Amino acid sequence: MAKNLVIVESPAKAKTIEGYLGKDFTVKSSYGHVRDLASKDISIDIENGFKPVYEVSADKKAVVSELKKLAKSAEVVWLATDEDREGEAISWHLSETLGLDDAKTKRIVFNEITKPAIERAIANPRAVDQNLVNAQQARRVLDRLVGYEISPILWRKVRPSLSAGRVQSVAVRLIVEREREIQDFKSTSSYRVVARLETPEGAAFEAQLAKRLSKDEAAALLNVCKDADFSVTDVEKKPAVKTPAAPFTTSTLQQEASRKLGYSVAQTMQLAQRLYEAGHITYMRTDSVNLSDTAIQGAQKAIVDMYGEDFSNPKKYATRNKSAQEAHEAIRPTDLSKPAVQAEAREQRLYDLIWKRTIASQMTEAQLERTTARISISGSNEELVAKGEVLKFEGFLKVYLEGRDDEPEEEAKGMLPALQTGQQLGLQEMTATERFTQHPPRYAEASLVKKLEELGIGRPSTYAPTISTIQKRGYVSKESRDGTTRKYALIRLSGGVVKEEEHTENTGAEKNKLFPTDIGMVVNDFLMEHFAQILEYNFTADVEKEFDEIAEGAKQWDKMIEGFYKPFHNLVEQTLEHSERATGERELGTDPKSGKRIIARIGRYGPMVQIGESSDEEKPRFASLLKDQSISTITLEEALKLFLLPRKLGTYKDEEVVAAIGRFGPFVRYGKLFASIPKDLDTNVYEITLEQAAELIEAKLELERNRMIKTFPENEEVQVLNGRFGPYIKIGKDNFKIPKDLEPSSLTLEQCLKIAEEAPKTARRGKTTKASASKAAKPKKAPAKKKPAARKTGKSSAKK
């Protein structure tokens, strides 16, 4: 048995570290946290200093048992979990759960998994930092208290199965408020004037009016310009520089990976975790932009070797975020001489981004020359401005340019021809194009992370889980939406003639943006009404600062929780007793047929519209909203259309055909068969004809016929089917992949059951268990004879 046991939190990390340590070291993984707050109840002893009640999760009992055995026989146990608060807490939980002896337990930390870093850590061990543990414990306890006490209120006052969280609710508030800004936004139009001019030598360039005009002003200016002279009144040349961005923090990596690679926040963190555990990059949860001296020297050497001395400019970056506490370095490659590493394609793309950003941060500024020319118009007081830009020395731009969320509409591009003051210019064409003010942009995942960071809400370790949680809870959806066609006017002066044209453009298209759902908006409004303090941006940021103070040993964690809990709990009790039920009800108008009131609201099964009241003699009528409709924006006309469904289209082959809308969109129903109405079909659920529906039905029937490869009369639960990704075996509700070397149509029942029994969980298509295969393998029993009914008594039975 090895003298030294090293415990890390992931198998990949264990494998990498094991390669750097000798035979005297055994490296094992805890597979994350081995224990957490018990899930059955609040698991916090509020009366005794908010002491947490922890339990080892069922799936970790075998892991704990193995680690206990190894720890008992080892001379030294090295706790090598991540260096942040979460990692410190994992080490503490391991120490407590395994009953480790302090005398033979050592805590080591490193921000990169390389041989020198591991050796340095082994040479400089320390004890578990209880302050960091307490900071993590305070966050966990506070979040449990908030979630555990507010969620039941939402179940009673809004809808069952809802939840609230300290940080997640603030993130939802940001998205809801932005959506309301967009709904309230009134777009206005103005005209942008652009002239295409030319020098006497025939060199053409563009110049713009520096301000926007009304339609009448634009038309009047173009009419003046029909006979106007254009001359250069001033030419100004100025040197300029572009500076490289700082190395990546967690937040900026998530933002840039979204802009340049299209990765979600969660995907970026998963890929970065793999790169870190493989030893390719430094620790990926950090809010520091600092680089170590070794990294700066490595970057300098790489830049000189690859691009030359002129491109190297070693520098240190200062971290603006004062709370950047645990992680001491930015995210960077561990070996800057490697522009690429052996990794899966998506990991390689992320590594490439990190390498370029780090290298660029240590390169010289880009040298530019910017030219601004001012051009007068005879007969008018207006002035045109032409801008050009010439790159004199590319510097860091040779490697990398940071992306932007808000690309400016107009930017100087390319260089201007040689212009001199007093020079006369010719007019080729002038246009005045109608442009519209734009509503504030919706948040994408990365821009939401940026906003949370700006407000001081959350930390590098919480951004990705927060954004994943609000989507899983159904409060926010990430969607891409097609835009709508909009008309715009263009006034053109060409060949001495001014004429007005009408054009169209697509507007309002959204790609991977965050939209609040109706339930998200209703929950947000309820929480803002009754728990405004919890959702205050400053309050949430101040709590983060208190966690930082606990981590520094400047504050007691239980006292911090106590100060929060008492007023919070009083507010919970008041809200339970006095608050009204929240449905987001919005009156739309009156039903023209019955004269009854029509409202939109949240119902038990989601957003809906309702005709009539529960108090009426006649029962109210209900209709669910379509996927792209919202109770906050649906119109009376749109609501009335929903009550036209389901539509009976007629009879096809002696079976009734109905058109309706369900969970997955519009469909036609034919007996027990459902066929979706595709988006690209030249009709919709309100207008589809019986003939069009029949075509969809026949196509679906053909698909069903081709889907079945083989069945077994002796066991009807087992089927061999064709699916989207190829043939598979279905047993009950569970699906199993078929090995490539087997012919699906030739499979026997025994082979199918064997494949199901032996299939690893990772190779299965659906929610599968070995129990399903075992169950299918057993012959079905004859139905048991019915027992005579038990005699009723006055007592009701209850499950124990």
Coordinates of C-alpha atoms in Angstrom, one line a residue, residues 260-708:
K260 CA -16.7 34.1 -30.9
L261 CA -17.5 30.4 -30.6
G262 CA -21.3 30.4 -29.8
Y263 CA -20.8 28.4 -26.6
S264 CA -23.3 28.6 -23.7
V265 CA -22.0 29.6 -20.3
A266 CA -22.4 26.1 -19.0
Q267 CA -20.7 24.6 -22.0
T268 CA -17.7 26.9 -21.7
M269 CA -17.2 25.9 -18.1
Q270 CA -17.5 22.2 -18.9
L271 CA -14.8 22.5 -21.6
A272 CA -12.6 24.7 -19.5
Q273 CA -12.8 22.2 -16.6
R274 CA -11.6 19.4 -18.9
L275 CA -8.7 21.5 -20.2
Y276 CA -7.8 22.3 -16.6
E277 CA -8.0 18.7 -15.4
A278 CA -5.8 17.6 -18.4
G279 CA -3.2 20.1 -17.4
H280 CA -3.6 22.4 -20.4
I281 CA -4.8 25.6 -18.6
T282 CA -4.8 27.2 -15.2
Y283 CA -7.9 27.1 -12.8
M284 CA -11.0 28.3 -14.6
R285 CA -12.9 29.9 -11.7
T286 CA -11.2 33.2 -11.1
D287 CA -11.9 36.9 -11.1
S288 CA -8.2 37.9 -11.3
V289 CA -6.4 39.2 -14.4
N290 CA -3.0 38.7 -12.9
L291 CA -0.3 36.6 -14.6
S292 CA 2.6 35.1 -12.7
D293 CA 6.1 36.1 -13.5
T294 CA 6.7 32.7 -15.0
A295 CA 3.7 33.1 -17.3
I296 CA 4.9 36.6 -18.4
Q297 CA 8.3 35.3 -19.2
G298 CA 6.8 32.3 -21.1
A299 CA 4.6 34.6 -23.2
Q300 CA 7.5 36.9 -23.9
K301 CA 9.6 34.0 -25.3
A302 CA 6.7 32.7 -27.4
I303 CA 6.0 36.1 -28.9
V304 CA 9.7 36.8 -29.7
D305 CA 10.1 33.3 -31.3
M306 CA 6.9 33.5 -33.3
Y307 CA 6.5 37.2 -34.2
G308 CA 9.7 39.1 -33.3
E309 CA 11.0 41.4 -30.7
D310 CA 8.9 44.4 -31.9
F311 CA 5.7 42.6 -30.9
S312 CA 6.7 41.8 -27.3
N313 CA 5.6 44.1 -24.5
P314 CA 5.5 42.3 -21.1
K315 CA 3.1 43.8 -18.6
K316 CA 1.1 43.1 -15.5
Y317 CA -2.6 43.8 -15.2
A318 CA -4.3 45.0 -12.1
T319 CA -7.5 43.3 -11.0
R320 CA -10.2 46.0 -10.6
N321 CA -12.5 43.6 -8.6
K322 CA -11.4 44.1 -4.9
S323 CA -13.0 40.8 -3.9
A324 CA -10.8 38.7 -6.3
Q325 CA -9.6 36.7 -3.3
E326 CA -8.8 33.0 -3.8
A327 CA -7.7 32.5 -7.3
H328 CA -4.4 34.4 -7.8
E329 CA -4.1 34.1 -11.6
A330 CA -6.1 34.7 -14.7
I331 CA -7.1 31.8 -17.0
R332 CA -4.1 31.0 -19.2
P333 CA -2.4 28.1 -20.9
T334 CA 0.1 26.3 -18.6
D335 CA 2.6 26.2 -21.5
L336 CA 2.5 29.3 -23.7
S337 CA 4.8 27.8 -26.2
K338 CA 1.9 25.6 -27.3
P339 CA -0.6 27.3 -29.6
A340 CA -2.5 24.0 -29.8
V341 CA -3.0 20.9 -27.6
Q342 CA -4.3 17.4 -28.1
A343 CA -7.9 17.7 -27.2
E344 CA -11.4 17.2 -28.5
A345 CA -12.4 19.8 -31.2
R346 CA -14.5 22.0 -29.0
E347 CA -11.9 22.0 -26.2
Q348 CA -9.2 22.8 -28.8
R349 CA -11.2 25.8 -30.0
L350 CA -11.6 27.1 -26.5
Y351 CA -7.9 26.5 -25.8
D352 CA -7.0 28.5 -29.0
L353 CA -9.1 31.4 -27.7
I354 CA -7.4 31.3 -24.3
W355 CA -3.9 31.1 -25.8
K356 CA -4.5 34.0 -28.2
R357 CA -6.0 36.2 -25.5
T358 CA -3.1 35.5 -23.2
I359 CA -0.4 36.0 -25.8
A360 CA -2.1 39.2 -27.1
S361 CA -2.2 40.6 -23.6
Q362 CA 1.6 40.6 -23.6
M363 CA 2.0 42.2 -27.0
T364 CA 2.5 45.7 -28.2
E365 CA -0.3 48.1 -28.9
A366 CA -1.6 48.5 -32.5
Q367 CA -0.5 51.8 -34.0
L368 CA -3.1 53.6 -36.1
E369 CA -3.5 56.8 -38.0
R370 CA -7.0 58.3 -38.0
T371 CA -8.1 60.9 -40.6
T372 CA -11.1 63.2 -40.3
A373 CA -12.1 65.4 -43.2
R374 CA -14.9 68.0 -43.0
I375 CA -16.7 69.0 -46.2
S376 CA -18.9 72.0 -46.7
I377 CA -22.1 72.1 -48.9
S378 CA -22.8 75.4 -50.7
G379 CA -26.2 76.8 -50.0
S380 CA -26.5 74.9 -46.7
N381 CA -25.1 75.2 -43.1
E382 CA -24.8 71.5 -42.9
E383 CA -21.4 69.7 -43.0
L384 CA -20.4 66.2 -44.1
V385 CA -17.7 64.3 -42.2
A386 CA -15.5 61.6 -43.7
K387 CA -13.4 59.3 -41.5
G388 CA -10.6 56.9 -42.4
E389 CA -8.3 54.7 -40.5
V390 CA -4.9 53.2 -41.5
L391 CA -3.1 50.5 -39.5
K392 CA 0.5 51.5 -39.2
F393 CA 1.7 48.6 -37.0
E394 CA -0.6 45.7 -36.2
G395 CA 0.9 44.8 -32.8
F396 CA -1.4 42.5 -30.8
L397 CA -4.0 42.6 -33.7
K398 CA -1.8 40.1 -35.5
V399 CA -3.1 37.5 -33.0
Y400 CA -6.4 38.6 -31.5
L401 CA -9.1 41.3 -31.3
E402 CA -11.7 41.2 -28.5
G403 CA -15.3 40.8 -29.6
R404 CA -18.1 43.3 -28.8
D405 CA -21.8 42.8 -27.9
D406 CA -22.8 46.3 -29.2
E407 CA -21.3 46.7 -32.6
P408 CA -21.6 50.4 -33.6
E409 CA -23.7 51.1 -36.6
E410 CA -21.0 53.1 -38.4
E411 CA -17.3 52.9 -37.9
A412 CA -14.4 54.3 -39.9
K413 CA -13.2 51.7 -42.3
G414 CA -10.2 51.7 -44.6
M415 CA -8.3 54.8 -45.7
L416 CA -9.4 58.0 -47.3
P417 CA -7.9 59.3 -50.6
A418 CA -5.4 62.1 -50.3
L419 CA -7.5 65.2 -49.4
Q420 CA -6.4 68.9 -49.1
T421 CA -8.2 71.9 -47.6
G422 CA -10.0 73.8 -50.3
Q423 CA -10.2 70.8 -52.6
Q424 CA -13.4 70.7 -54.7
L425 CA -15.2 67.4 -54.8
G426 CA -17.9 65.9 -57.1
L427 CA -21.1 64.2 -55.9
Q428 CA -21.8 60.7 -57.3
E429 CA -24.9 60.0 -55.1
M430 CA -26.5 61.0 -51.9
T431 CA -29.0 59.0 -49.9
A432 CA -31.2 59.7 -46.8
T433 CA -32.1 56.4 -45.2
E434 CA -34.9 56.1 -42.6
R435 CA -33.4 54.5 -39.5
F436 CA -35.2 53.5 -36.3
T437 CA -34.2 53.8 -32.6
Q438 CA -33.7 50.4 -31.1
H439 CA -34.9 48.9 -27.9
P440 CA -32.4 47.9 -25.3
P441 CA -30.9 44.5 -26.2
R442 CA -32.2 41.4 -24.6
Y443 CA -29.6 39.5 -22.4
A444 CA -27.7 36.6 -23.8
E445 CA -26.2 34.3 -21.3
A446 CA -22.8 36.0 -21.5
S447 CA -24.1 39.5 -21.3
L448 CA -26.1 38.5 -18.2
V449 CA -22.9 37.2 -16.6
K450 CA -21.3 40.6 -17.4
K451 CA -24.2 42.4 -15.8
L452 CA -24.2 40.2 -12.7
E453 CA -20.5 40.8 -12.3
E454 CA -20.9 44.6 -12.7
L455 CA -23.5 44.6 -9.9
G456 CA -21.3 42.4 -7.7
I457 CA -23.8 39.6 -7.7
G458 CA -22.5 36.1 -7.5
R459 CA -18.9 34.9 -8.0
P460 CA -17.1 33.0 -10.7
S461 CA -18.3 29.7 -9.3
T462 CA -21.9 30.7 -9.3
Y463 CA -22.5 32.4 -12.7
A464 CA -23.0 29.2 -14.8
P465 CA -25.2 27.3 -12.2
T466 CA -27.4 30.4 -11.7
I467 CA -28.0 30.7 -15.5
S468 CA -28.7 27.0 -15.8
T469 CA -31.0 27.0 -12.8
I470 CA -33.3 29.8 -14.0
Q471 CA -33.8 28.0 -17.3
K472 CA -34.4 24.6 -15.7
R473 CA -37.0 26.1 -13.4
G474 CA -38.9 27.4 -16.4
Y475 CA -38.5 31.1 -15.4
V476 CA -36.4 32.0 -18.4
S477 CA -36.1 30.4 -21.8
K478 CA -33.2 30.7 -24.3
E479 CA -34.6 31.2 -27.7
S480 CA -33.9 32.3 -31.3
R481 CA -36.7 34.1 -32.9
D482 CA -37.3 35.2 -36.5
G483 CA -37.7 38.9 -37.1
T484 CA -40.5 40.6 -38.9
T485 CA -40.5 42.5 -42.2
R486 CA -40.5 46.3 -41.8
K487 CA -40.8 49.0 -44.5
Y488 CA -38.5 51.9 -44.5
A489 CA -38.1 54.9 -46.8
L490 CA -35.0 56.0 -48.7
I491 CA -34.6 59.3 -50.5
R492 CA -32.0 59.2 -53.2
L493 CA -30.3 62.0 -55.1
S494 CA -28.7 60.6 -58.3
G495 CA -28.1 62.2 -61.7
G496 CA -29.5 65.5 -60.4
V497 CA -32.9 63.9 -59.6
V498 CA -34.3 63.4 -56.1
K499 CA -36.8 60.5 -55.7
E500 CA -38.3 58.6 -52.8
E501 CA -38.2 54.8 -52.6
E502 CA -39.7 52.2 -50.4
H503 CA -37.6 49.2 -49.2
T504 CA -38.1 46.4 -46.7
E505 CA -35.8 44.9 -44.1
N506 CA -35.9 42.2 -41.5
T507 CA -36.0 43.5 -37.9
G508 CA -36.2 42.1 -34.4
A509 CA -34.5 38.8 -35.1
E510 CA -33.0 37.3 -31.9
K511 CA -30.4 34.5 -31.6
N512 CA -29.9 32.6 -28.3
K513 CA -31.4 35.4 -26.2
L514 CA -33.0 35.0 -22.7
F515 CA -36.7 35.6 -22.5
P516 CA -38.7 35.6 -19.3
T517 CA -41.6 33.1 -19.3
D518 CA -45.0 34.1 -18.1
I519 CA -44.5 32.2 -14.8
G520 CA -41.1 33.9 -14.5
M521 CA -42.7 37.3 -14.7
V522 CA -45.6 36.5 -12.3
V523 CA -43.1 35.0 -9.7
N524 CA -40.8 38.0 -10.1
D525 CA -43.7 40.4 -9.5
F526 CA -44.9 38.5 -6.4
L527 CA -41.4 38.5 -5.0
M528 CA -40.8 42.2 -5.7
E529 CA -44.1 43.0 -4.0
H530 CA -43.4 40.9 -0.8
F531 CA -39.6 40.3 -0.7
A532 CA -38.2 43.4 -2.4
Q533 CA -35.2 43.5 -0.1
I534 CA -34.1 40.0 -1.1
L535 CA -34.2 41.0 -4.8
E536 CA -32.5 44.4 -4.3
Y537 CA -29.3 44.5 -6.3
N538 CA -27.3 46.2 -3.6
F539 CA -28.5 43.8 -0.9
T540 CA -27.4 40.8 -3.0
A541 CA -24.0 42.4 -3.7
D542 CA -23.6 43.4 0.0
V543 CA -24.2 39.7 1.0
E544 CA -21.4 38.7 -1.3
K545 CA -19.1 41.2 0.4
E546 CA -20.1 39.7 3.8
F547 CA -19.1 36.3 2.5
D548 CA -15.7 37.8 1.5
E549 CA -15.3 39.2 5.0
I550 CA -16.0 35.7 6.5
A551 CA -13.4 34.3 4.1
E552 CA -10.9 36.8 5.4
G553 CA -11.7 36.0 9.0
A554 CA -13.2 39.4 9.6
K555 CA -16.8 38.2 10.4
Q556 CA -18.4 35.2 12.1
W557 CA -20.6 33.3 9.7
D558 CA -23.3 32.4 12.1
K559 CA -23.7 36.0 13.3
M560 CA -24.0 37.1 9.7
I561 CA -26.8 34.5 9.2
E562 CA -28.5 35.5 12.4
G563 CA -28.6 39.1 11.4
F564 CA -30.3 38.2 8.1
Y565 CA -32.7 35.5 9.3
K566 CA -34.8 37.1 12.0
P567 CA -36.3 40.0 9.9
F568 CA -36.5 37.7 6.9
H569 CA -38.5 35.0 8.8
N570 CA -40.9 37.6 10.1
L571 CA -41.5 38.8 6.5
V572 CA -42.1 35.1 5.4
E573 CA -44.8 34.7 8.1
Q574 CA -46.5 38.0 7.2
T575 CA -46.6 37.1 3.5
L576 CA -48.0 33.7 4.1
E577 CA -50.8 35.2 6.2
H578 CA -51.7 38.4 4.3
S579 CA -50.7 38.1 0.6
E580 CA -53.2 37.5 -2.2
R581 CA -52.9 34.7 -4.7
A582 CA -50.8 35.9 -7.8
T583 CA -51.9 34.9 -11.3
G584 CA -50.7 37.8 -13.4
E585 CA -54.3 38.4 -14.4
R586 CA -54.7 40.9 -17.3
E587 CA -58.1 41.9 -18.7
L588 CA -58.2 41.8 -22.5
G589 CA -61.8 42.9 -23.2
T590 CA -65.2 41.4 -23.8
D591 CA -66.3 38.3 -25.7
P592 CA -68.5 39.6 -28.6
K593 CA -70.7 36.5 -28.4
S594 CA -71.5 36.2 -24.7
G595 CA -70.6 39.7 -23.5
K596 CA -68.4 38.0 -20.8
R597 CA -65.1 39.3 -19.6
I598 CA -61.9 37.8 -21.2
I599 CA -58.7 37.6 -19.1
A600 CA -55.2 36.2 -19.6
R601 CA -53.6 34.6 -16.5
I602 CA -51.4 31.8 -15.1
G603 CA -53.4 28.7 -14.5
R604 CA -52.6 25.3 -12.9
Y605 CA -51.1 24.1 -16.1
G606 CA -49.5 27.3 -17.4
P607 CA -50.5 30.5 -19.2
M608 CA -54.1 30.6 -20.5
V609 CA -57.0 32.8 -21.5
Q610 CA -60.4 32.6 -19.9
I611 CA -64.0 33.6 -20.9
G612 CA -66.3 34.2 -17.9
E613 CA -65.9 34.0 -14.2
S614 CA -66.1 31.0 -11.8
S615 CA -69.1 32.7 -10.1
D616 CA -71.1 32.7 -13.3
E617 CA -73.9 30.2 -13.7
E618 CA -72.2 28.9 -16.8
K619 CA -68.7 27.4 -16.3
P620 CA -65.9 29.6 -17.6
R621 CA -64.1 28.5 -20.8
F622 CA -60.4 28.1 -21.0
A623 CA -57.7 27.9 -23.7
S624 CA -53.9 27.5 -23.4
L625 CA -51.6 30.1 -24.9
L626 CA -49.4 29.1 -27.9
K627 CA -45.6 28.7 -27.3
D628 CA -44.8 32.2 -28.7
Q629 CA -47.6 34.0 -26.8
S630 CA -47.5 35.7 -23.5
I631 CA -50.2 36.8 -21.0
S632 CA -48.5 40.2 -20.9
T633 CA -48.8 40.9 -24.7
I634 CA -51.6 38.7 -26.1
T635 CA -54.4 40.8 -27.7
L636 CA -58.2 40.2 -27.6
E637 CA -58.2 39.2 -31.2
E638 CA -55.5 36.6 -30.6
A639 CA -57.2 35.3 -27.5
L640 CA -60.5 34.8 -29.4
K641 CA -58.8 32.7 -32.0
L642 CA -57.6 30.3 -29.4
F643 CA -61.2 29.4 -28.6
L644 CA -61.7 28.3 -32.2
L645 CA -59.7 25.2 -31.4
P646 CA -59.9 22.2 -31.6
R647 CA -61.3 22.4 -35.2
K648 CA -63.1 19.4 -36.7
L649 CA -61.9 19.2 -40.3
G650 CA -64.1 16.3 -41.3
T651 CA -63.8 12.5 -41.8
Y652 CA -60.9 10.7 -43.6
K653 CA -61.2 7.0 -44.1
D654 CA -64.0 6.7 -41.6
E655 CA -62.1 8.5 -38.9
E656 CA -62.6 12.0 -37.6
V657 CA -59.7 14.5 -38.2
V658 CA -59.2 17.3 -35.7
A659 CA -56.7 20.2 -35.7
A660 CA -55.5 21.5 -32.4
I661 CA -52.5 22.8 -30.5
G662 CA -50.6 20.8 -27.8
R663 CA -47.4 20.9 -25.7
F664 CA -45.3 20.6 -28.8
G665 CA -47.1 22.9 -31.1
P666 CA -50.0 22.6 -33.7
F667 CA -51.0 19.1 -34.9
V668 CA -53.8 17.1 -36.5
R669 CA -55.3 14.1 -34.7
Y670 CA -56.5 11.1 -36.6
G671 CA -57.8 8.4 -34.2
K672 CA -54.8 7.7 -31.9
L673 CA -52.3 9.1 -34.4
F674 CA -50.9 12.7 -34.0
A675 CA -49.2 14.5 -36.9
S676 CA -47.4 17.8 -36.3
I677 CA -48.2 20.7 -38.6
P678 CA -44.8 21.8 -39.9
K679 CA -43.8 25.5 -39.8
D680 CA -42.8 25.5 -43.5
L681 CA -46.3 24.3 -44.6
D682 CA -48.2 27.0 -46.4
T683 CA -51.0 27.1 -43.8
N684 CA -51.6 27.1 -40.0
V685 CA -53.8 25.3 -37.5
Y686 CA -56.7 27.8 -38.0
E687 CA -56.8 27.4 -41.8
I688 CA -55.5 23.8 -42.6
T689 CA -57.9 21.9 -44.8
L690 CA -58.9 18.2 -44.6
E691 CA -56.9 17.6 -47.8
Q692 CA -53.7 19.1 -46.3
A693 CA -54.3 17.2 -43.1
A694 CA -54.7 13.9 -45.0
E695 CA -51.3 14.4 -46.6
L696 CA -49.7 14.8 -43.1
I697 CA -51.6 11.8 -41.9
E698 CA -50.4 9.6 -44.7
A699 CA -46.8 10.7 -44.3
K700 CA -47.0 9.9 -40.5
L701 CA -48.5 6.5 -41.2
E702 CA -45.7 5.7 -43.6
L703 CA -43.2 6.8 -41.0
E704 CA -44.8 4.5 -38.4
R705 CA -44.8 1.6 -40.8
N706 CA -41.1 2.0 -41.5
R707 CA -40.4 2.5 -37.8
M708 CA -41.1 -1.0 -36.8

